[in-house]
mmCIF file of C-alpha atoms in Angstrom:
data_model
loop_
_atom_site.group_PDB
_atom_site.id
_atom_site.type_symbol
_atom_site.label_atom_id
_atom_site.label_comp_id
_atom_site.label_asym_id
_atom_site.label_seq_id
_atom_site.Cartn_x
_atom_site.Cartn_y
_atom_site.Cartn_z
ATOM 1 C CA MET A 103 47.279 -5.809 -48.306
ATOM 2 C CA THR A 104 50.677 -4.800 -46.961
ATOM 3 C CA ALA A 105 50.476 -2.697 -43.813
ATOM 4 C CA VAL A 106 53.315 -1.545 -41.638
ATOM 5 C CA PRO A 107 52.956 -2.725 -38.019
ATOM 6 C CA VAL A 108 51.650 0.073 -35.860
ATOM 7 C CA GLY A 109 53.864 1.197 -33.023
ATOM 8 C CA ALA A 110 52.952 2.777 -29.715
ATOM 9 C CA GLY A 111 51.664 6.017 -31.214
ATOM 10 C CA ALA A 112 48.038 5.920 -30.001
ATOM 11 C CA PRO A 113 47.154 2.485 -28.579
ATOM 12 C CA GLY A 114 43.573 2.182 -27.393
ATOM 13 C CA LEU A 115 42.810 5.834 -28.123
ATOM 14 C CA ALA A 116 39.387 5.041 -29.527
ATOM 15 C CA ARG A 117 38.373 3.644 -26.134
ATOM 16 C CA ARG A 118 40.308 5.954 -23.831
ATOM 17 C CA ALA A 119 37.689 7.713 -21.719
ATOM 18 C CA THR A 120 39.966 10.649 -20.862
ATOM 19 C CA ALA A 121 40.842 11.494 -24.480
ATOM 20 C CA ASP A 122 39.340 14.399 -26.390
ATOM 21 C CA PRO A 123 36.082 13.177 -28.032
ATOM 22 C CA LEU A 124 37.229 14.268 -31.500
ATOM 23 C CA PHE A 125 40.451 12.266 -31.171
ATOM 24 C CA ARG A 126 38.513 9.236 -29.990
ATOM 25 C CA LEU A 127 36.113 9.583 -32.899
ATOM 26 C CA VAL A 128 38.750 9.678 -35.633
ATOM 27 C CA ALA A 129 40.727 6.855 -34.032
ATOM 28 C CA TYR A 130 37.618 4.667 -33.877
ATOM 29 C CA ALA A 131 36.617 5.632 -37.416
ATOM 30 C CA LEU A 132 40.013 4.679 -38.813
ATOM 31 C CA GLU A 133 39.850 1.338 -37.016
ATOM 32 C CA SER A 134 36.349 0.732 -38.384
ATOM 33 C CA ALA A 135 37.182 1.788 -41.937
ATOM 34 C CA HIS A 136 40.626 0.207 -42.252
ATOM 35 C CA GLU A 137 40.663 -2.498 -39.541
ATOM 36 C CA ARG A 138 43.736 -1.200 -37.755
ATOM 37 C CA PRO A 139 44.409 1.396 -35.064
ATOM 38 C CA PRO A 140 46.120 4.698 -35.870
ATOM 39 C CA ALA A 141 49.800 5.223 -35.244
ATOM 40 C CA ALA A 142 49.190 8.950 -34.734
ATOM 41 C CA VAL A 143 46.237 11.291 -34.324
ATOM 42 C CA TRP A 144 46.619 15.047 -34.783
ATOM 43 C CA SER A 145 44.210 17.940 -34.658
ATOM 44 C CA ALA A 146 44.616 21.376 -36.219
ATOM 45 C CA PRO A 147 42.429 24.315 -35.201
ATOM 46 C CA TYR A 148 40.114 26.280 -37.440
ATOM 47 C CA ALA A 149 41.620 29.733 -37.850
ATOM 48 C CA PHE A 150 40.417 33.227 -38.687
ATOM 49 C CA HIS A 151 41.606 36.653 -39.709
ATOM 50 C CA LEU A 152 41.474 39.663 -37.415
ATOM 51 C CA ASP A 153 42.130 41.967 -40.341
ATOM 52 C CA SER A 154 42.869 41.396 -44.009
ATOM 53 C CA PRO A 155 45.771 41.294 -44.540
ATOM 54 C CA GLY A 156 46.959 41.167 -40.982
ATOM 55 C CA PRO A 157 46.987 39.052 -37.858
ATOM 56 C CA VAL A 158 45.299 35.678 -37.603
ATOM 57 C CA ALA A 159 44.341 33.497 -34.664
ATOM 58 C CA ALA A 160 43.163 29.955 -33.963
ATOM 59 C CA ALA A 161 39.730 28.967 -32.720
ATOM 60 C CA GLY A 162 38.998 26.338 -30.090
ATOM 61 C CA TRP A 163 37.469 23.986 -32.686
ATOM 62 C CA SER A 164 39.518 21.501 -34.675
ATOM 63 C CA VAL A 165 39.858 19.178 -37.640
ATOM 64 C CA ALA A 166 41.460 15.853 -36.717
ATOM 65 C CA ALA A 167 43.350 13.278 -38.771
ATOM 66 C CA ALA A 168 44.249 9.703 -37.815
ATOM 67 C CA ALA A 169 46.978 7.943 -39.770
ATOM 68 C CA ALA A 170 48.732 4.585 -39.975
ATOM 69 C CA PRO A 171 51.636 3.750 -42.324
ATOM 70 C CA ARG A 172 51.500 1.201 -45.117
ATOM 71 C CA GLY A 173 54.158 -0.443 -47.255
ATOM 72 C CA ASP A 174 52.383 -1.144 -50.545
ATOM 73 C CA GLY A 175 52.248 2.330 -52.102
ATOM 74 C CA LEU A 176 48.523 2.682 -51.445
ATOM 75 C CA VAL A 177 46.652 5.450 -49.649
ATOM 76 C CA ARG A 178 43.210 4.718 -48.222
ATOM 77 C CA LEU A 179 41.176 7.822 -47.408
ATOM 78 C CA SER A 180 37.963 8.017 -45.397
ATOM 79 C CA SER A 181 35.847 10.589 -43.563
ATOM 80 C CA LEU A 182 32.699 10.340 -41.484
ATOM 81 C CA GLY A 183 31.483 13.394 -43.357
ATOM 82 C CA HIS A 184 31.568 11.386 -46.605
ATOM 83 C CA PRO A 185 30.814 7.783 -45.609
ATOM 84 C CA ALA A 186 29.984 6.650 -49.148
ATOM 85 C CA ASP A 187 33.101 8.173 -50.701
ATOM 86 C CA SER A 188 36.048 6.373 -49.128
ATOM 87 C CA CYS A 189 38.751 5.616 -51.671
ATOM 88 C CA ASP A 190 41.870 3.511 -52.229
ATOM 89 C CA LEU A 191 44.455 5.188 -54.447
ATOM 90 C CA PRO A 192 48.111 4.785 -55.422
ATOM 91 C CA VAL A 193 50.420 7.338 -53.842
ATOM 92 C CA SER A 194 51.583 8.465 -57.328
ATOM 93 C CA PRO A 195 53.887 11.330 -56.246
ATOM 94 C CA THR A 196 54.251 12.519 -59.853
ATOM 95 C CA GLY A 197 52.242 12.475 -63.044
ATOM 96 C CA PRO A 198 48.513 13.033 -63.523
ATOM 97 C CA ALA A 199 46.367 12.397 -60.462
ATOM 98 C CA PRO A 200 43.766 9.607 -60.683
ATOM 99 C CA ALA A 201 40.065 10.311 -60.287
ATOM 100 C CA VAL A 202 39.385 11.264 -56.671
ATOM 101 C CA PRO A 203 36.106 12.012 -54.831
ATOM 102 C CA ALA A 204 35.626 15.768 -54.477
ATOM 103 C CA TRP A 205 36.118 15.790 -50.687
ATOM 104 C CA ALA A 206 39.445 13.921 -50.996
ATOM 105 C CA VAL A 207 41.101 16.087 -53.668
ATOM 106 C CA ARG A 208 42.986 18.279 -51.200
ATOM 107 C CA PRO A 209 43.998 15.497 -48.760
ATOM 108 C CA TYR A 210 45.256 13.461 -51.703
ATOM 109 C CA ALA A 211 47.220 16.463 -53.031
ATOM 110 C CA VAL A 212 48.823 16.812 -49.590
ATOM 111 C CA LEU A 213 49.682 13.103 -49.517
ATOM 112 C CA ARG A 214 51.329 13.306 -52.936
ATOM 113 C CA ALA A 215 53.334 16.363 -51.905
ATOM 114 C CA LEU A 216 54.423 14.611 -48.719
ATOM 115 C CA ALA A 217 55.498 11.558 -50.705
ATOM 116 C CA ARG A 218 57.602 13.766 -53.001
ATOM 117 C CA ALA A 219 59.253 15.176 -49.876
ATOM 118 C CA GLY A 220 60.021 11.697 -48.530
ATOM 119 C CA PHE A 221 57.064 11.156 -46.205
ATOM 120 C CA GLY A 222 54.743 8.266 -46.904
ATOM 121 C CA SER A 223 55.835 6.987 -50.294
ATOM 122 C CA GLY A 224 55.001 3.519 -48.958
ATOM 123 C CA GLY A 225 51.386 4.519 -48.397
ATOM 124 C CA THR A 226 49.084 5.566 -45.568
ATOM 125 C CA ASP A 227 45.667 4.806 -44.113
ATOM 126 C CA LEU A 228 44.046 8.136 -43.247
ATOM 127 C CA HIS A 229 40.791 9.243 -41.663
ATOM 128 C CA LEU A 230 39.804 12.914 -41.521
ATOM 129 C CA GLN A 231 37.029 14.587 -39.539
ATOM 130 C CA GLY A 232 36.120 18.141 -38.561
ATOM 131 C CA SER A 233 34.257 19.281 -35.470
ATOM 132 C CA LEU A 234 32.257 21.878 -37.443
ATOM 133 C CA THR A 235 30.217 21.738 -40.639
ATOM 134 C CA ALA A 236 30.498 24.128 -43.560
ATOM 135 C CA ALA A 237 27.425 25.925 -42.205
ATOM 136 C CA ALA A 238 29.588 27.492 -39.491
ATOM 137 C CA GLY A 239 31.407 29.530 -42.111
ATOM 138 C CA LEU A 240 34.968 28.920 -40.897
ATOM 139 C CA ALA A 241 37.431 27.663 -43.507
ATOM 140 C CA THR A 242 37.826 23.887 -43.240
ATOM 141 C CA ALA A 243 40.438 23.348 -45.951
ATOM 142 C CA GLU A 244 43.420 24.918 -44.195
ATOM 143 C CA PRO A 245 43.120 23.130 -40.827
ATOM 144 C CA ALA A 246 42.475 19.897 -42.720
ATOM 145 C CA ASP A 247 45.636 20.470 -44.790
ATOM 146 C CA CYS A 248 47.640 20.890 -41.584
ATOM 147 C CA ALA A 249 46.101 17.954 -39.713
ATOM 148 C CA VAL A 250 46.766 15.627 -42.654
ATOM 149 C CA ALA A 251 50.332 16.855 -43.134
ATOM 150 C CA LEU A 252 51.208 16.524 -39.442
ATOM 151 C CA ALA A 253 49.621 13.092 -39.007
ATOM 152 C CA VAL A 254 51.188 11.604 -42.127
ATOM 153 C CA ALA A 255 54.599 13.177 -41.535
ATOM 154 C CA ASP A 256 54.477 11.936 -37.941
ATOM 155 C CA VAL A 257 53.887 8.279 -38.824
ATOM 156 C CA HIS A 258 56.710 8.447 -41.364
ATOM 157 C CA THR A 259 59.185 10.232 -39.052
ATOM 158 C CA ARG A 260 61.453 8.691 -36.420
ATOM 159 C CA PRO A 261 59.596 8.150 -33.121
ATOM 160 C CA ASP A 262 61.900 10.540 -31.241
ATOM 161 C CA GLU A 263 61.330 13.409 -33.707
ATOM 162 C CA GLU A 264 58.486 15.904 -34.079
ATOM 163 C CA PRO A 265 57.349 16.815 -37.612
ATOM 164 C CA ASP A 266 59.099 19.969 -38.806
ATOM 165 C CA ARG A 267 56.223 22.478 -38.890
ATOM 166 C CA GLU A 268 58.139 25.119 -40.833
ATOM 167 C CA ARG A 269 59.013 22.600 -43.509
ATOM 168 C CA LEU A 270 55.400 21.426 -43.682
ATOM 169 C CA ALA A 271 54.156 25.017 -43.948
ATOM 170 C CA ARG A 272 56.381 25.580 -46.975
ATOM 171 C CA LEU A 273 55.362 22.258 -48.499
ATOM 172 C CA LEU A 274 51.647 23.087 -48.139
ATOM 173 C CA ALA A 275 52.116 26.553 -49.625
ATOM 174 C CA ARG A 276 53.723 25.014 -52.714
ATOM 175 C CA ALA A 277 51.297 22.104 -53.050
ATOM 176 C CA LEU A 278 48.129 24.171 -52.501
ATOM 177 C CA PRO A 279 48.866 27.734 -53.649
ATOM 178 C CA ASP A 280 45.140 28.516 -53.816
ATOM 179 C CA GLY A 281 44.837 28.081 -50.035
ATOM 180 C CA ASP A 282 45.036 30.770 -47.362
ATOM 181 C CA ASP A 283 48.611 30.458 -46.129
ATOM 182 C CA ALA A 284 47.992 32.805 -43.185
ATOM 183 C CA LEU A 285 45.271 30.485 -41.860
ATOM 184 C CA ARG A 286 47.536 27.463 -42.289
ATOM 185 C CA ARG A 287 50.266 29.200 -40.310
ATOM 186 C CA ALA A 288 47.769 30.024 -37.574
ATOM 187 C CA ALA A 289 46.801 26.345 -37.421
ATOM 188 C CA LEU A 290 50.467 25.345 -37.168
ATOM 189 C CA PHE A 291 51.883 28.069 -34.902
ATOM 190 C CA ALA A 292 49.078 29.803 -32.952
ATOM 191 C CA ARG A 293 49.233 30.475 -29.225
ATOM 192 C CA PRO A 294 46.285 30.669 -26.798
ATOM 193 C CA GLY A 295 45.167 34.220 -26.145
ATOM 194 C CA GLU A 296 47.372 35.675 -28.883
ATOM 195 C CA ALA A 297 47.168 36.611 -32.541
ATOM 196 C CA LEU A 298 49.892 35.721 -35.019
ATOM 197 C CA LEU A 299 51.396 38.083 -37.555
ATOM 198 C CA THR A 300 53.772 36.656 -40.157
ATOM 199 C CA THR A 301 56.509 39.102 -41.106
ATOM 200 C CA PRO A 302 59.491 38.901 -43.493
ATOM 201 C CA GLY A 303 61.649 38.246 -40.442
ATOM 202 C CA GLY A 304 59.503 35.446 -39.038
ATOM 203 C CA ARG A 305 56.526 35.378 -36.668
ATOM 204 C CA ARG A 306 55.285 37.965 -34.201
ATOM 205 C CA TYR A 307 52.605 37.483 -31.549
ATOM 206 C CA VAL A 308 50.301 40.137 -30.120
ATOM 207 C CA PRO A 309 47.797 39.774 -27.259
ATOM 208 C CA PHE A 310 44.255 38.899 -28.320
ATOM 209 C CA ASP A 311 42.317 37.428 -25.433
ATOM 210 C CA PRO A 312 38.716 38.651 -25.263
ATOM 211 C CA ALA A 313 37.967 36.628 -22.132
ATOM 212 C CA ALA A 314 40.717 38.429 -20.213
ATOM 213 C CA SER A 315 38.963 41.730 -20.967
ATOM 214 C CA GLN A 316 35.495 40.530 -19.945
ATOM 215 C CA GLU A 317 34.542 40.265 -23.610
ATOM 216 C CA ARG A 318 33.275 37.425 -25.751
ATOM 217 C CA LEU A 319 34.046 36.422 -29.298
ATOM 218 C CA VAL A 320 31.256 34.628 -31.151
ATOM 219 C CA LEU A 321 30.752 33.432 -34.701
ATOM 220 C CA LEU A 322 27.420 34.484 -36.160
ATOM 221 C CA ALA A 323 26.347 32.466 -39.212
ATOM 222 C CA VAL A 324 23.194 33.117 -41.222
ATOM 223 C CA ARG A 325 21.075 30.437 -42.847
ATOM 224 C CA GLY A 326 18.762 30.304 -45.832
ATOM 225 C CA ASP A 327 19.072 31.287 -49.502
ATOM 226 C CA PRO A 328 22.707 31.875 -50.527
ATOM 227 C CA GLY A 329 21.565 34.716 -52.767
ATOM 228 C CA GLU A 330 20.261 36.603 -49.749
ATOM 229 C CA ARG A 331 23.200 35.790 -47.493
ATOM 230 C CA ALA A 332 25.056 39.107 -47.733
ATOM 231 C CA ALA A 333 21.951 41.189 -46.986
ATOM 232 C CA GLU A 334 20.878 38.926 -44.118
ATOM 233 C CA LEU A 335 24.355 39.000 -42.615
ATOM 234 C CA ALA A 336 24.385 42.790 -42.777
ATOM 235 C CA ARG A 337 21.021 42.905 -40.984
ATOM 236 C CA ALA A 338 22.272 40.539 -38.294
ATOM 237 C CA VAL A 339 25.396 42.660 -37.730
ATOM 238 C CA ALA A 340 23.386 45.879 -37.537
ATOM 239 C CA CYS A 341 21.039 44.298 -35.021
ATOM 240 C CA ALA A 342 23.960 42.968 -32.950
ATOM 241 C CA ARG A 343 25.564 46.415 -32.879
ATOM 242 C CA ARG A 344 22.347 48.040 -31.693
ATOM 243 C CA ALA A 345 22.210 45.477 -28.876
ATOM 244 C CA GLY A 346 25.760 46.219 -27.739
ATOM 245 C CA ALA A 347 28.259 44.425 -29.999
ATOM 246 C CA LEU A 348 31.585 46.237 -30.304
ATOM 247 C CA SER A 349 32.758 45.105 -33.745
ATOM 248 C CA ALA A 350 32.183 42.509 -36.456
ATOM 249 C CA TRP A 351 34.303 41.242 -39.352
ATOM 250 C CA PRO A 352 34.479 38.267 -41.755
ATOM 251 C CA PRO A 353 36.700 35.385 -40.587
ATOM 252 C CA GLY A 354 38.167 34.800 -44.049
ATOM 253 C CA ARG A 355 39.683 36.835 -46.831
ATOM 254 C CA ARG A 356 36.303 37.268 -48.506
ATOM 255 C CA PRO A 357 32.790 37.796 -47.125
ATOM 256 C CA GLY A 358 30.880 34.553 -46.607
ATOM 257 C CA ARG A 359 28.052 33.166 -44.537
ATOM 258 C CA SER A 360 29.392 34.263 -41.149
ATOM 259 C CA VAL A 361 31.044 37.068 -39.215
ATOM 260 C CA LEU A 362 33.001 37.186 -36.001
ATOM 261 C CA VAL A 363 31.411 39.445 -33.410
ATOM 262 C CA LEU A 364 33.236 40.912 -30.433
ATOM 263 C CA LEU A 365 30.994 42.047 -27.583
ATOM 264 C CA PRO A 366 31.019 42.671 -23.839
ATOM 265 C CA ALA A 367 30.386 39.409 -21.994
ATOM 266 C CA ALA A 368 27.490 41.056 -20.168
ATOM 267 C CA ARG A 369 25.734 41.747 -23.501
ATOM 268 C CA LEU A 370 25.941 38.242 -24.969
ATOM 269 C CA THR A 371 22.422 37.170 -24.005
ATOM 270 C CA ALA A 372 20.950 40.490 -25.117
ATOM 271 C CA VAL A 373 22.687 40.370 -28.494
ATOM 272 C CA ARG A 374 21.605 36.801 -29.190
ATOM 273 C CA ALA A 375 18.027 37.562 -28.160
ATOM 274 C CA ALA A 376 17.863 40.715 -30.284
ATOM 275 C CA VAL A 377 19.158 38.980 -33.413
ATOM 276 C CA ALA A 378 16.836 35.989 -32.905
ATOM 277 C CA GLU A 379 13.812 38.252 -32.407
ATOM 278 C CA GLU A 380 14.600 40.308 -35.520
ATOM 279 C CA PHE A 381 14.881 37.226 -37.738
ATOM 280 C CA ARG A 382 11.867 35.437 -36.261
ATOM 281 C CA GLY A 383 9.815 38.582 -36.714
ATOM 282 C CA ARG A 384 10.467 38.401 -40.463
ATOM 283 C CA GLY A 385 9.891 34.658 -40.637
ATOM 284 C CA ARG A 386 13.553 34.009 -41.395
ATOM 285 C CA PRO A 387 15.785 31.199 -40.031
ATOM 286 C CA VAL A 388 17.499 32.353 -36.848
ATOM 287 C CA PRO A 389 21.294 32.692 -37.272
ATOM 288 C CA ARG A 390 23.594 30.315 -35.462
ATOM 289 C CA PHE A 391 25.896 31.567 -32.704
ATOM 290 C CA LEU A 392 29.108 29.735 -31.873
ATOM 291 C CA ASN A 393 31.408 30.658 -28.991
ATOM 292 C CA ILE A 394 35.022 31.102 -30.069
ATOM 293 C CA ALA A 395 37.993 30.697 -27.727
ATOM 294 C CA VAL A 396 41.376 31.963 -28.938
ATOM 295 C CA ALA A 397 43.293 28.704 -28.942
ATOM 296 C CA GLY A 398 46.709 27.207 -29.521
ATOM 297 C CA ALA A 399 48.253 25.397 -32.484
ATOM 298 C CA ALA A 400 47.842 21.898 -33.851
ATOM 299 C CA ARG A 401 48.658 19.116 -31.416
ATOM 300 C CA ARG A 402 49.195 15.383 -31.240
ATOM 301 C CA GLU A 403 47.199 13.144 -28.921
ATOM 302 C CA GLU A 404 49.755 11.367 -26.772
#
């Protein structure tokens, strides 16, 4: 193995009591999987639409990536969500991609695109982990794209330079055209308490801070048979509205397993209780509720 010596990017992060638990987790996992500490750890927030098409915002939940540079042209990918599917692969910036575990297809595509752009052609050790499961219904792919791109670009950029987020946004849009570019831009450029609108002239921010208006934003996700998901979600929304919810909408471009619900803070307990009672009364699994804070953009653990 040829590994590049790790600098002062994140020494002892896995055991730093004051660090964010998600950062500590990915740092420890990379050390455990690849026997070396990360040179950089980045997180990128899950993001959601307020309208489609229209403004987007970031949620206070993140996907994190830990990275360390190599010098042998090899990338080693791991994730606690897929403990049996770690993989060692050549960077291979061009030509057909080798066989890759399903979970690693997108991270590997990002790594190849980065290598073509001059970041990481020597190889990288990478560990990726989200704070939410797919059951929450928020898109995982886009924040993961951003966390990987920032972490890998960081460890292959001069120590006194920040990764160029605009350049990475363009690179991701080209490498993964099937992704939701608006969500990626929210992950890269969001501000707390604001929504982001991308325009031909650049970026524009508008206030979106439910807490400041004595309101709450929650994610409501239904469980059970996928074939019944749309009907069950509609019932949950109708019940939430009767109990005082102000509005509800899907967080992504297409309907899925969850909706975002905006409601007066004083009605949160009543709405949750009403939805739970309605589903229990029919013998159905009670939907999950997840509090959503309107958060800022991707960040590096210093």
